Amino acid sequence: QIQLVESGGGDVQAGDSLSLSCADSGRSFERYAMGWYRQAPGKEREGVSCISSSTDTTYYAEAVKGRFTISRDNANVTVSLQLNSLKPEDTAVYYCAPSVMCWAGQISPPAGYHDWGQGTQVTVSS
């Protein structure tokens, strides 16, 4: 069973960087493609990036392409997201979850997925 815990968020200025981490206490996510998602106030949750289980495929939403980098360490069951050149519009709660359609370039959780963690807040001031 996947049990995900996100960390690393904070309050930063535009242009700053943050490194988010997601740990799986259930130690089972190495079998899954994983993704990062975010939800801004008053908006739907959206996919940000995903990475295949073998780490050889990554995809990014257009809004973050070139600024964010996803990586994973299956030995330590963590998936990370490096956020560079942050903008105020990146302000959101960031979550990690499986991304079963990553192979098709789609950053989306499994249908009916409900095991969201608490997420980690990223706030970017101008």
Short mmCIF file of N, CA and C in Angstrom, two decimals:
data_model
loop_
_atom_site.label_atom_id
_atom_site.label_comp_id
_atom_site.label_asym_id
_atom_site.label_seq_id
_atom_site.Cartn_x
_atom_site.Cartn_y
_atom_site.Cartn_z
N GLN A 1 0.85 -1.20 0.00
CA GLN A 1 0.00 0.00 0.00
C GLN A 1 0.88 1.24 0.00
N ILE A 2 0.54 2.17 -0.87
CA ILE A 2 1.30 3.42 -0.93
C ILE A 2 0.83 4.34 0.20
N GLN A 3 1.79 4.90 0.93
CA GLN A 3 1.49 5.89 1.98
C GLN A 3 2.44 7.05 1.77
N LEU A 4 1.94 8.12 1.18
CA LEU A 4 2.79 9.20 0.70
C LEU A 4 2.79 10.39 1.65
N VAL A 5 3.98 10.95 1.85
CA VAL A 5 4.15 12.13 2.70
C VAL A 5 5.00 13.14 1.94
N GLU A 6 4.42 14.31 1.68
CA GLU A 6 5.11 15.37 0.97
C GLU A 6 5.75 16.34 1.95
N SER A 7 6.89 16.93 1.54
CA SER A 7 7.57 17.91 2.38
C SER A 7 8.39 18.84 1.51
N GLY A 8 8.87 19.93 2.10
CA GLY A 8 9.80 20.81 1.42
C GLY A 8 9.23 22.14 0.97
N GLY A 9 7.93 22.34 1.14
CA GLY A 9 7.35 23.61 0.73
C GLY A 9 7.79 24.76 1.61
N GLY A 10 7.37 25.96 1.25
CA GLY A 10 7.73 27.13 2.04
C GLY A 10 7.25 28.40 1.41
N ASP A 11 7.59 29.51 2.05
CA ASP A 11 7.27 30.84 1.56
C ASP A 11 8.53 31.44 0.95
N VAL A 12 8.48 31.77 -0.32
CA VAL A 12 9.66 32.27 -1.01
C VAL A 12 9.29 33.48 -1.87
N GLN A 13 10.31 34.13 -2.40
CA GLN A 13 10.13 35.24 -3.31
C GLN A 13 10.18 34.74 -4.75
N ALA A 14 9.58 35.49 -5.65
CA ALA A 14 9.65 35.16 -7.07
C ALA A 14 11.12 35.05 -7.49
N GLY A 15 11.40 34.00 -8.26
CA GLY A 15 12.76 33.76 -8.70
C GLY A 15 13.54 32.79 -7.84
N ASP A 16 13.03 32.52 -6.65
CA ASP A 16 13.69 31.60 -5.74
C ASP A 16 13.46 30.15 -6.15
N SER A 17 14.07 29.24 -5.42
CA SER A 17 13.96 27.80 -5.68
C SER A 17 13.51 27.06 -4.44
N LEU A 18 12.88 25.91 -4.65
CA LEU A 18 12.51 25.01 -3.58
C LEU A 18 12.72 23.59 -4.06
N SER A 19 12.92 22.68 -3.12
CA SER A 19 13.03 21.27 -3.45
C SER A 19 12.00 20.50 -2.66
N LEU A 20 11.05 19.91 -3.34
CA LEU A 20 10.00 19.13 -2.70
C LEU A 20 10.37 17.65 -2.70
N SER A 21 9.93 16.96 -1.68
CA SER A 21 10.20 15.54 -1.58
C SER A 21 8.94 14.80 -1.20
N CYS A 22 8.82 13.59 -1.71
CA CYS A 22 7.67 12.74 -1.40
C CYS A 22 8.22 11.37 -1.01
N ALA A 23 7.88 10.94 0.18
CA ALA A 23 8.35 9.65 0.68
C ALA A 23 7.17 8.69 0.80
N ASP A 24 7.45 7.44 0.49
CA ASP A 24 6.41 6.41 0.56
C ASP A 24 6.71 5.50 1.75
N SER A 25 6.00 5.70 2.83
CA SER A 25 6.25 4.89 4.02
C SER A 25 5.82 3.45 3.81
N GLY A 26 4.98 3.20 2.80
CA GLY A 26 4.57 1.84 2.49
C GLY A 26 5.59 1.10 1.66
N ARG A 27 6.59 1.85 1.15
CA ARG A 27 7.70 1.27 0.40
C ARG A 27 7.22 0.39 -0.76
N SER A 28 6.25 0.92 -1.53
CA SER A 28 5.76 0.11 -2.64
C SER A 28 5.68 0.87 -3.94
N PHE A 29 5.99 2.19 -3.94
CA PHE A 29 5.71 2.93 -5.15
C PHE A 29 6.72 2.71 -6.28
N GLU A 30 7.78 1.96 -6.01
CA GLU A 30 8.76 1.78 -7.08
C GLU A 30 8.16 1.07 -8.28
N ARG A 31 7.00 0.45 -8.12
CA ARG A 31 6.34 -0.22 -9.24
C ARG A 31 5.54 0.74 -10.11
N TYR A 32 5.34 1.98 -9.64
CA TYR A 32 4.43 2.89 -10.31
C TYR A 32 5.16 4.08 -10.91
N ALA A 33 4.62 4.55 -12.03
CA ALA A 33 4.98 5.90 -12.45
C ALA A 33 4.40 6.85 -11.43
N MET A 34 5.13 7.90 -11.10
CA MET A 34 4.69 8.83 -10.07
C MET A 34 4.58 10.24 -10.62
N GLY A 35 3.71 11.01 -10.02
CA GLY A 35 3.51 12.37 -10.48
C GLY A 35 3.43 13.36 -9.34
N TRP A 36 3.66 14.60 -9.68
CA TRP A 36 3.41 15.72 -8.77
C TRP A 36 2.22 16.50 -9.31
N TYR A 37 1.37 16.91 -8.39
CA TYR A 37 0.16 17.64 -8.72
C TYR A 37 0.11 18.88 -7.81
N ARG A 38 -0.69 19.85 -8.19
CA ARG A 38 -0.84 21.02 -7.34
C ARG A 38 -2.26 21.55 -7.41
N GLN A 39 -2.66 22.18 -6.34
CA GLN A 39 -3.99 22.78 -6.29
C GLN A 39 -3.87 24.17 -5.69
N ALA A 40 -4.18 25.15 -6.51
CA ALA A 40 -4.17 26.54 -6.07
C ALA A 40 -5.54 26.88 -5.48
N PRO A 41 -5.60 27.90 -4.64
CA PRO A 41 -6.89 28.27 -4.04
C PRO A 41 -7.96 28.53 -5.10
N GLY A 42 -9.10 27.89 -4.93
CA GLY A 42 -10.21 28.11 -5.84
C GLY A 42 -10.09 27.43 -7.19
N LYS A 43 -9.07 26.60 -7.35
CA LYS A 43 -8.86 25.93 -8.64
C LYS A 43 -8.86 24.42 -8.48
N GLU A 44 -9.03 23.72 -9.60
CA GLU A 44 -8.96 22.27 -9.61
C GLU A 44 -7.51 21.83 -9.47
N ARG A 45 -7.34 20.64 -8.94
CA ARG A 45 -6.00 20.06 -8.87
C ARG A 45 -5.52 19.78 -10.29
N GLU A 46 -4.23 20.07 -10.55
CA GLU A 46 -3.70 19.87 -11.89
C GLU A 46 -2.39 19.10 -11.83
N GLY A 47 -2.09 18.39 -12.90
CA GLY A 47 -0.83 17.66 -12.98
C GLY A 47 0.31 18.60 -13.30
N VAL A 48 1.44 18.40 -12.65
CA VAL A 48 2.62 19.25 -12.85
C VAL A 48 3.71 18.48 -13.60
N SER A 49 3.97 17.26 -13.16
CA SER A 49 5.04 16.48 -13.77
C SER A 49 4.86 15.02 -13.41
N CYS A 50 5.42 14.14 -14.24
CA CYS A 50 5.40 12.71 -13.89
C CYS A 50 6.70 12.06 -14.35
N ILE A 51 6.99 10.91 -13.75
CA ILE A 51 8.21 10.18 -14.07
C ILE A 51 7.88 8.69 -14.06
N SER A 52 8.41 7.99 -15.05
CA SER A 52 8.14 6.55 -15.14
C SER A 52 8.82 5.80 -14.00
N SER A 53 8.40 4.55 -13.80
CA SER A 53 8.96 3.76 -12.71
C SER A 53 10.46 3.51 -12.92
N SER A 54 10.88 3.46 -14.16
CA SER A 54 12.30 3.20 -14.45
C SER A 54 13.12 4.48 -14.55
N THR A 55 12.50 5.63 -14.38
CA THR A 55 13.12 6.97 -14.41
C THR A 55 13.54 7.42 -15.79
N ASP A 56 13.24 6.66 -16.83
CA ASP A 56 13.73 7.06 -18.14
C ASP A 56 12.78 7.95 -18.91
N THR A 57 11.61 8.23 -18.36
CA THR A 57 10.63 9.08 -19.04
C THR A 57 10.08 10.09 -18.06
N THR A 58 10.10 11.35 -18.46
CA THR A 58 9.52 12.41 -17.65
C THR A 58 8.67 13.31 -18.53
N TYR A 59 7.63 13.90 -17.94
CA TYR A 59 6.78 14.85 -18.63
C TYR A 59 6.49 16.02 -17.69
N TYR A 60 6.27 17.18 -18.30
CA TYR A 60 6.01 18.38 -17.53
C TYR A 60 4.84 19.14 -18.13
N ALA A 61 4.05 19.76 -17.26
CA ALA A 61 3.04 20.68 -17.74
C ALA A 61 3.74 21.87 -18.40
N GLU A 62 3.09 22.45 -19.40
CA GLU A 62 3.70 23.57 -20.13
C GLU A 62 4.07 24.72 -19.19
N ALA A 63 3.27 24.94 -18.17
CA ALA A 63 3.48 26.07 -17.27
C ALA A 63 4.78 25.96 -16.48
N VAL A 64 5.31 24.74 -16.34
CA VAL A 64 6.50 24.56 -15.50
C VAL A 64 7.70 24.04 -16.29
N LYS A 65 7.49 23.74 -17.56
CA LYS A 65 8.56 23.17 -18.38
C LYS A 65 9.77 24.09 -18.40
N GLY A 66 10.94 23.52 -18.16
CA GLY A 66 12.16 24.32 -18.15
C GLY A 66 12.50 24.91 -16.80
N ARG A 67 11.55 24.87 -15.86
CA ARG A 67 11.80 25.42 -14.53
C ARG A 67 11.78 24.36 -13.44
N PHE A 68 10.97 23.33 -13.62
CA PHE A 68 10.85 22.26 -12.62
C PHE A 68 11.53 20.99 -13.15
N THR A 69 12.08 20.20 -12.23
CA THR A 69 12.71 18.93 -12.59
C THR A 69 12.27 17.85 -11.62
N ILE A 70 11.74 16.77 -12.17
CA ILE A 70 11.30 15.64 -11.35
C ILE A 70 12.36 14.56 -11.36
N SER A 71 12.50 13.88 -10.23
CA SER A 71 13.44 12.76 -10.13
C SER A 71 12.90 11.78 -9.10
N ARG A 72 13.48 10.59 -9.10
CA ARG A 72 13.05 9.60 -8.11
C ARG A 72 14.22 8.73 -7.70
N ASP A 73 14.14 8.21 -6.50
CA ASP A 73 15.14 7.30 -5.96
C ASP A 73 14.38 6.08 -5.46
N ASN A 74 14.32 5.05 -6.28
CA ASN A 74 13.53 3.88 -5.91
C ASN A 74 14.12 3.15 -4.71
N ALA A 75 15.42 3.20 -4.56
CA ALA A 75 16.03 2.53 -3.41
C ALA A 75 15.55 3.14 -2.10
N ASN A 76 15.35 4.44 -2.12
CA ASN A 76 14.89 5.13 -0.91
C ASN A 76 13.42 5.52 -0.98
N VAL A 77 12.73 4.98 -1.97
CA VAL A 77 11.30 5.22 -2.20
C VAL A 77 10.92 6.69 -2.01
N THR A 78 11.64 7.56 -2.72
CA THR A 78 11.30 8.98 -2.71
C THR A 78 11.19 9.49 -4.15
N VAL A 79 10.36 10.47 -4.33
CA VAL A 79 10.28 11.18 -5.60
C VAL A 79 10.38 12.67 -5.27
N SER A 80 11.18 13.39 -6.03
CA SER A 80 11.47 14.79 -5.72
C SER A 80 11.04 15.69 -6.87
N LEU A 81 10.83 16.94 -6.54
CA LEU A 81 10.52 17.95 -7.54
C LEU A 81 11.32 19.20 -7.20
N GLN A 82 12.25 19.55 -8.08
CA GLN A 82 13.05 20.77 -7.93
C GLN A 82 12.31 21.90 -8.63
N LEU A 83 12.02 22.94 -7.89
CA LEU A 83 11.28 24.09 -8.42
C LEU A 83 12.24 25.27 -8.51
N ASN A 84 12.55 25.72 -9.70
CA ASN A 84 13.42 26.86 -9.92
C ASN A 84 12.63 28.01 -10.56
N SER A 85 13.18 29.19 -10.44
CA SER A 85 12.56 30.38 -11.05
C SER A 85 11.08 30.46 -10.73
N LEU A 86 10.78 30.34 -9.46
CA LEU A 86 9.38 30.30 -9.04
C LEU A 86 8.66 31.61 -9.35
N LYS A 87 7.38 31.48 -9.66
CA LYS A 87 6.52 32.61 -9.98
C LYS A 87 5.34 32.63 -9.00
N PRO A 88 4.72 33.76 -8.81
CA PRO A 88 3.55 33.81 -7.92
C PRO A 88 2.46 32.82 -8.33
N GLU A 89 2.33 32.57 -9.63
CA GLU A 89 1.29 31.63 -10.08
C GLU A 89 1.62 30.17 -9.76
N ASP A 90 2.81 29.91 -9.23
CA ASP A 90 3.15 28.57 -8.77
C ASP A 90 2.62 28.31 -7.35
N THR A 91 2.08 29.34 -6.73
CA THR A 91 1.54 29.19 -5.38
C THR A 91 0.42 28.16 -5.37
N ALA A 92 0.57 27.13 -4.54
CA ALA A 92 -0.41 26.03 -4.48
C ALA A 92 0.03 25.05 -3.40
N VAL A 93 -0.85 24.12 -3.11
CA VAL A 93 -0.47 22.96 -2.32
C VAL A 93 -0.04 21.88 -3.30
N TYR A 94 1.13 21.32 -3.08
CA TYR A 94 1.70 20.33 -3.99
C TYR A 94 1.56 18.93 -3.38
N TYR A 95 1.13 17.99 -4.22
CA TYR A 95 0.91 16.62 -3.81
C TYR A 95 1.66 15.67 -4.74
N CYS A 96 1.99 14.51 -4.23
CA CYS A 96 2.48 13.45 -5.11
C CYS A 96 1.48 12.30 -5.09
N ALA A 97 1.46 11.56 -6.16
CA ALA A 97 0.54 10.43 -6.30
C ALA A 97 0.96 9.64 -7.53
N PRO A 98 0.50 8.41 -7.68
CA PRO A 98 0.79 7.67 -8.90
C PRO A 98 0.27 8.42 -10.13
N SER A 99 0.91 8.14 -11.26
CA SER A 99 0.53 8.78 -12.52
C SER A 99 0.51 7.70 -13.58
N VAL A 100 -0.61 6.99 -13.65
CA VAL A 100 -0.64 5.74 -14.40
C VAL A 100 -0.57 5.94 -15.91
N MET A 101 -0.86 7.14 -16.41
CA MET A 101 -0.81 7.39 -17.84
C MET A 101 0.42 8.18 -18.24
N CYS A 102 1.43 8.20 -17.39
CA CYS A 102 2.65 8.96 -17.69
C CYS A 102 3.27 8.48 -18.99
N TRP A 103 3.15 7.18 -19.27
CA TRP A 103 3.74 6.64 -20.49
C TRP A 103 3.17 7.31 -21.74
N ALA A 104 1.95 7.87 -21.60
CA ALA A 104 1.29 8.54 -22.73
C ALA A 104 1.42 10.06 -22.64
N GLY A 105 2.23 10.53 -21.71
CA GLY A 105 2.40 11.97 -21.57
C GLY A 105 1.26 12.64 -20.82
N GLN A 106 0.47 11.85 -20.11
CA GLN A 106 -0.63 12.40 -19.34
C GLN A 106 -0.28 12.36 -17.86
N ILE A 107 -0.38 13.52 -17.22
CA ILE A 107 -0.06 13.62 -15.80
C ILE A 107 -1.39 13.57 -15.05
N SER A 108 -1.81 12.36 -14.68
CA SER A 108 -3.10 12.19 -14.03
C SER A 108 -3.05 10.99 -13.09
N PRO A 109 -3.75 11.08 -11.96
CA PRO A 109 -3.78 9.96 -11.02
C PRO A 109 -4.70 8.86 -11.53
N PRO A 110 -4.67 7.70 -10.92
CA PRO A 110 -5.60 6.63 -11.30
C PRO A 110 -7.04 7.10 -11.09
N ALA A 111 -7.94 6.58 -11.91
CA ALA A 111 -9.35 6.93 -11.77
C ALA A 111 -9.84 6.61 -10.37
N GLY A 112 -10.50 7.57 -9.75
CA GLY A 112 -11.04 7.34 -8.42
C GLY A 112 -10.02 7.38 -7.31
N TYR A 113 -8.82 7.83 -7.61
CA TYR A 113 -7.77 7.86 -6.58
C TYR A 113 -8.16 8.79 -5.45
N HIS A 114 -8.02 8.30 -4.21
CA HIS A 114 -8.43 9.11 -3.07
C HIS A 114 -7.41 9.11 -1.95
N ASP A 115 -6.23 8.46 -2.16
CA ASP A 115 -5.25 8.38 -1.08
C ASP A 115 -4.28 9.55 -1.09
N TRP A 116 -4.82 10.76 -1.27
CA TRP A 116 -3.96 11.94 -1.28
C TRP A 116 -3.39 12.19 0.10
N GLY A 117 -2.11 12.61 0.12
CA GLY A 117 -1.49 13.00 1.38
C GLY A 117 -1.92 14.40 1.75
N GLN A 118 -1.24 14.95 2.75
CA GLN A 118 -1.58 16.31 3.20
C GLN A 118 -1.03 17.37 2.25
N GLY A 119 -0.07 17.00 1.44
CA GLY A 119 0.52 17.97 0.53
C GLY A 119 1.49 18.89 1.26
N THR A 120 2.15 19.73 0.48
CA THR A 120 3.08 20.72 1.05
C THR A 120 2.82 22.06 0.37
N GLN A 121 2.68 23.09 1.17
CA GLN A 121 2.30 24.42 0.67
C GLN A 121 3.51 25.14 0.10
N VAL A 122 3.34 25.66 -1.10
CA VAL A 122 4.34 26.53 -1.73
C VAL A 122 3.67 27.89 -1.94
N THR A 123 4.27 28.92 -1.39
CA THR A 123 3.75 30.27 -1.53
C THR A 123 4.85 31.15 -2.10
N VAL A 124 4.57 31.77 -3.25
CA VAL A 124 5.56 32.59 -3.92
C VAL A 124 5.06 34.03 -3.96
N SER A 125 5.82 34.94 -3.38
CA SER A 125 5.46 36.34 -3.34
C SER A 125 6.19 37.10 -4.45
N SER A 126 5.53 38.10 -4.98
CA SER A 126 6.15 38.90 -6.05
C SER A 126 7.03 39.99 -5.47
#
